[in-house]
């Protein structure tokens, strides 16, 4: 229903960031502006990582954002969040397993749309082809590695991304735990983190406060 309303030009609800999300987003954006191209984000459960990363993508306004994961169930959370709110409704969401994914992306970019591409890092027959296509598109990319402490910590999953990224691409390794393992193949990363006790304290002190 939300997707249909969006296509009809109907306004969607606006969403704001909680203060803890806003604080980490500001830290991340300042680091990127200062020349850091790899962000290791160790953000605990219930932080709101999906919405937070969507806000980062929106603020950077890179033509292409790549969501890469070994845990494919996370893609549905991203798609739900990015289709539900006014700030994201102009983004074109593309699952790279679709037969027409490349045509959809090329058409969206030609019309000045911001693309969010979802790619499985499981070792399938089309993974290399999809990576080559995405990383040869013009412009800087934001690469969000979701659940970076699970399958993505393995060399066979991380190495293709490490080798494919261009110098100016920004990579965010997003994990809830084990940041040391998640970031082992990504040197010189800028670390941001929120623990669960810190989140509980923030919710107690600022739980009802949102910032647009």
CSV table of C-alpha atoms in Angstrom, one decimal:
chain,number,residue,atom,x,y,z
A,1,UNK,CA,0.0,0.0,0.0
A,2,UNK,CA,2.8,2.4,0.9
A,3,UNK,CA,4.6,1.7,-2.3
A,4,UNK,CA,1.4,2.3,-4.3
A,5,UNK,CA,0.7,5.6,-2.5
A,6,UNK,CA,4.3,6.8,-3.1
A,7,UNK,CA,4.0,6.1,-6.8
A,8,UNK,CA,0.8,8.1,-6.9
A,9,UNK,CA,2.6,11.1,-5.4
A,10,UNK,CA,0.9,10.9,-2.0
A,11,UNK,CA,3.0,12.2,0.9
A,12,UNK,CA,4.3,9.6,3.3
A,13,UNK,CA,5.0,10.0,7.0
A,14,UNK,CA,8.2,11.9,7.9
A,15,UNK,CA,10.6,10.1,10.2
A,16,UNK,CA,13.2,11.6,12.6
A,17,UNK,CA,16.3,10.2,14.2
A,18,UNK,CA,16.5,9.6,17.9
A,19,UNK,CA,19.2,11.6,19.6
A,20,UNK,CA,21.6,8.6,19.9
A,21,UNK,CA,21.2,7.9,16.1
A,22,UNK,CA,21.7,11.6,15.4
A,23,UNK,CA,24.9,11.7,17.4
A,24,UNK,CA,26.5,8.7,15.7
A,25,UNK,CA,25.3,10.0,12.3
A,26,UNK,CA,27.1,13.4,12.9
A,27,UNK,CA,30.2,11.6,14.0
A,28,UNK,CA,30.1,9.4,10.9
A,29,UNK,CA,29.5,12.3,8.5
A,30,UNK,CA,32.2,14.4,10.0
A,31,UNK,CA,34.7,11.5,9.7
A,32,UNK,CA,33.8,11.0,6.0
A,33,UNK,CA,34.1,14.7,5.4
A,34,UNK,CA,37.6,14.6,7.0
A,35,UNK,CA,38.7,11.9,4.6
A,36,UNK,CA,37.8,8.7,6.3
A,37,UNK,CA,36.6,6.2,3.8
A,38,UNK,CA,35.9,3.2,6.1
A,39,UNK,CA,33.6,3.4,9.1
A,40,UNK,CA,33.4,0.5,11.6
A,41,UNK,CA,30.0,1.0,13.2
A,42,UNK,CA,29.4,-1.3,16.2
A,43,UNK,CA,25.8,-0.5,17.1
A,44,UNK,CA,24.0,-2.6,19.6
A,45,UNK,CA,20.6,-4.3,19.2
A,46,UNK,CA,17.6,-1.8,19.2
A,47,UNK,CA,19.8,1.1,18.1
A,48,UNK,CA,17.9,1.4,14.9
A,49,UNK,CA,20.8,0.6,12.5
A,50,UNK,CA,18.6,0.3,9.4
A,51,UNK,CA,17.1,3.8,9.7
A,52,UNK,CA,20.4,5.3,10.8
A,53,UNK,CA,22.2,3.9,7.7
A,54,UNK,CA,19.3,5.1,5.4
A,55,UNK,CA,19.8,8.6,6.9
A,56,UNK,CA,23.6,8.4,6.1
A,57,UNK,CA,22.8,7.5,2.5
A,58,UNK,CA,20.4,10.3,2.2
A,59,UNK,CA,22.8,12.9,3.6
A,60,UNK,CA,25.7,11.8,1.5
A,61,UNK,CA,23.6,11.8,-1.7
A,62,UNK,CA,25.9,9.5,-3.6
A,63,UNK,CA,24.3,8.3,-6.8
A,64,UNK,CA,24.6,4.6,-5.7
A,65,UNK,CA,24.3,3.0,-2.3
A,66,UNK,CA,25.2,-0.7,-2.2
A,67,UNK,CA,23.7,-2.8,0.7
A,68,UNK,CA,25.8,-6.0,0.9
A,69,UNK,CA,25.1,-8.9,3.2
A,70,UNK,CA,25.6,-12.6,3.7
A,71,UNK,CA,22.4,-12.6,5.8
A,72,UNK,CA,19.8,-12.0,3.2
A,73,UNK,CA,16.8,-11.6,5.6
A,74,UNK,CA,18.2,-8.1,6.5
A,75,UNK,CA,17.2,-6.8,3.0
A,76,UNK,CA,13.5,-6.9,3.8
A,77,UNK,CA,14.1,-4.6,6.8
A,78,UNK,CA,15.9,-2.1,4.6
A,79,UNK,CA,13.3,-2.1,1.9
A,80,UNK,CA,10.5,-1.7,4.4
A,81,UNK,CA,12.2,1.3,6.1
A,82,UNK,CA,13.2,3.0,2.9
A,83,UNK,CA,9.7,2.6,1.4
A,84,UNK,CA,7.8,3.9,4.4
A,85,UNK,CA,9.0,7.5,4.8
A,86,UNK,CA,8.8,10.7,2.8
A,87,UNK,CA,12.6,11.3,3.0
A,88,UNK,CA,13.4,8.1,1.1
A,89,UNK,CA,10.6,7.8,-1.3
A,90,UNK,CA,12.6,9.1,-4.3
A,91,UNK,CA,15.2,6.4,-3.9
A,92,UNK,CA,15.1,3.5,-6.4
A,93,UNK,CA,15.5,0.2,-4.6
A,94,UNK,CA,16.9,-2.6,-6.7
A,95,UNK,CA,17.4,-6.2,-5.8
A,96,UNK,CA,20.4,-7.5,-7.8
A,97,UNK,CA,18.8,-10.9,-8.2
A,98,UNK,CA,16.2,-9.4,-10.5
A,99,UNK,CA,16.7,-10.1,-14.2
A,100,UNK,CA,16.4,-6.5,-15.2
A,101,UNK,CA,18.5,-5.0,-12.3
A,102,UNK,CA,21.1,-3.4,-14.5
A,103,UNK,CA,18.5,-1.8,-16.8
A,104,UNK,CA,16.6,-0.5,-13.8
A,105,UNK,CA,19.7,1.1,-12.3
A,106,UNK,CA,20.9,2.7,-15.5
A,107,UNK,CA,17.4,4.2,-16.1
A,108,UNK,CA,17.2,5.5,-12.6
A,109,UNK,CA,20.7,7.1,-12.8
A,110,UNK,CA,19.8,8.6,-16.1
A,111,UNK,CA,16.9,10.4,-14.5
A,112,UNK,CA,19.0,11.6,-11.6
A,113,UNK,CA,17.6,9.2,-9.0
A,114,UNK,CA,19.5,7.9,-6.1
A,115,UNK,CA,19.9,4.1,-6.3
A,116,UNK,CA,20.0,1.6,-3.5
A,117,UNK,CA,21.2,-1.8,-4.7
A,118,UNK,CA,20.9,-5.0,-2.6
A,119,UNK,CA,23.5,-7.6,-3.4
A,120,UNK,CA,24.0,-11.0,-1.8
A,121,UNK,CA,27.6,-11.8,-0.9
A,122,UNK,CA,27.0,-15.5,-0.9
A,123,UNK,CA,29.3,-17.1,-3.4
A,124,UNK,CA,26.8,-17.4,-6.3
A,125,UNK,CA,27.5,-17.5,-10.0
A,126,UNK,CA,26.4,-13.9,-10.6
A,127,UNK,CA,28.2,-12.2,-7.7
A,128,UNK,CA,31.3,-11.2,-9.6
A,129,UNK,CA,29.2,-9.9,-12.5
A,130,UNK,CA,27.0,-7.8,-10.3
A,131,UNK,CA,30.0,-6.4,-8.3
A,132,UNK,CA,31.8,-5.4,-11.6
A,133,UNK,CA,28.7,-3.6,-12.8
A,134,UNK,CA,28.0,-1.7,-9.5
A,135,UNK,CA,31.6,-0.7,-9.0
A,136,UNK,CA,32.1,0.5,-12.5
A,137,UNK,CA,29.1,2.9,-12.4
A,138,UNK,CA,30.2,6.6,-12.4
A,139,UNK,CA,30.4,8.6,-9.2
A,140,UNK,CA,31.2,7.7,-5.6
A,141,UNK,CA,29.5,4.9,-3.9
A,142,UNK,CA,28.4,4.2,-0.3
A,143,UNK,CA,28.8,0.6,0.6
A,144,UNK,CA,26.9,-0.6,3.7
A,145,UNK,CA,28.0,-4.1,4.8
A,146,UNK,CA,25.1,-5.3,7.0
A,147,UNK,CA,25.7,-7.9,9.7
A,148,UNK,CA,29.4,-7.6,9.1
A,149,UNK,CA,30.2,-9.9,12.0
A,150,UNK,CA,28.5,-12.9,10.5
A,151,UNK,CA,29.3,-14.4,7.1
A,152,UNK,CA,30.9,-11.2,5.9
A,153,UNK,CA,33.8,-11.6,8.3
A,154,UNK,CA,35.1,-14.5,6.2
A,155,UNK,CA,37.8,-13.7,3.6
A,156,UNK,CA,35.8,-15.2,0.7
A,157,UNK,CA,33.0,-12.7,1.4
A,158,UNK,CA,35.1,-9.6,2.3
A,159,UNK,CA,37.9,-9.9,-0.3
A,160,UNK,CA,35.6,-9.3,-3.3
A,161,UNK,CA,34.4,-6.1,-1.8
A,162,UNK,CA,37.8,-5.0,-0.7
A,163,UNK,CA,39.1,-5.5,-4.2
A,164,UNK,CA,36.1,-3.9,-5.9
A,165,UNK,CA,35.9,-0.7,-4.0
A,166,UNK,CA,37.3,2.4,-5.6
A,167,UNK,CA,39.5,4.9,-3.7
A,168,UNK,CA,36.8,7.4,-3.0
A,169,UNK,CA,34.0,4.9,-2.1
A,170,UNK,CA,32.8,5.0,1.5
A,171,UNK,CA,32.3,1.7,3.2
A,172,UNK,CA,30.3,1.3,6.4
A,173,UNK,CA,30.8,-2.0,8.3
A,174,UNK,CA,27.6,-2.2,10.3
A,175,UNK,CA,27.6,-4.8,13.2
A,176,UNK,CA,26.0,-5.3,16.6
A,177,UNK,CA,28.9,-7.3,18.0
A,178,UNK,CA,32.5,-8.5,17.4
A,179,UNK,CA,33.7,-5.3,15.6
A,180,UNK,CA,37.3,-6.7,15.7
A,181,UNK,CA,36.3,-9.6,13.5
A,182,UNK,CA,34.0,-7.5,11.3
A,183,UNK,CA,36.8,-5.0,10.5
A,184,UNK,CA,39.8,-7.4,10.2
A,185,UNK,CA,40.1,-6.9,6.4
A,186,UNK,CA,39.4,-3.2,6.5
A,187,UNK,CA,42.4,-1.2,7.8
A,188,UNK,CA,42.3,2.4,9.0
A,189,UNK,CA,38.6,2.3,9.8
A,190,UNK,CA,37.0,5.1,11.9
A,191,UNK,CA,35.2,3.5,14.8
A,192,UNK,CA,31.8,4.5,16.1
A,193,UNK,CA,29.9,2.5,18.7
A,194,UNK,CA,27.0,2.4,21.1
A,195,UNK,CA,26.7,-0.4,23.7
A,196,UNK,CA,23.4,-1.7,25.0
A,197,UNK,CA,23.8,-0.1,28.4
A,198,UNK,CA,24.5,3.3,26.8
A,199,UNK,CA,21.4,2.9,24.7
A,200,UNK,CA,19.2,2.1,27.7
A,201,UNK,CA,20.6,5.2,29.5
A,202,UNK,CA,19.9,7.3,26.4
A,203,UNK,CA,16.4,6.0,26.1
A,204,UNK,CA,15.8,6.7,29.8
A,205,UNK,CA,17.0,10.3,29.5
A,206,UNK,CA,15.9,11.2,26.0
A,207,UNK,CA,13.5,8.4,25.0
A,208,UNK,CA,10.8,10.7,23.6
A,209,UNK,CA,13.0,13.1,21.8
A,210,UNK,CA,13.3,12.9,18.0
A,211,UNK,CA,15.3,15.1,15.7
A,212,UNK,CA,14.3,15.5,12.0
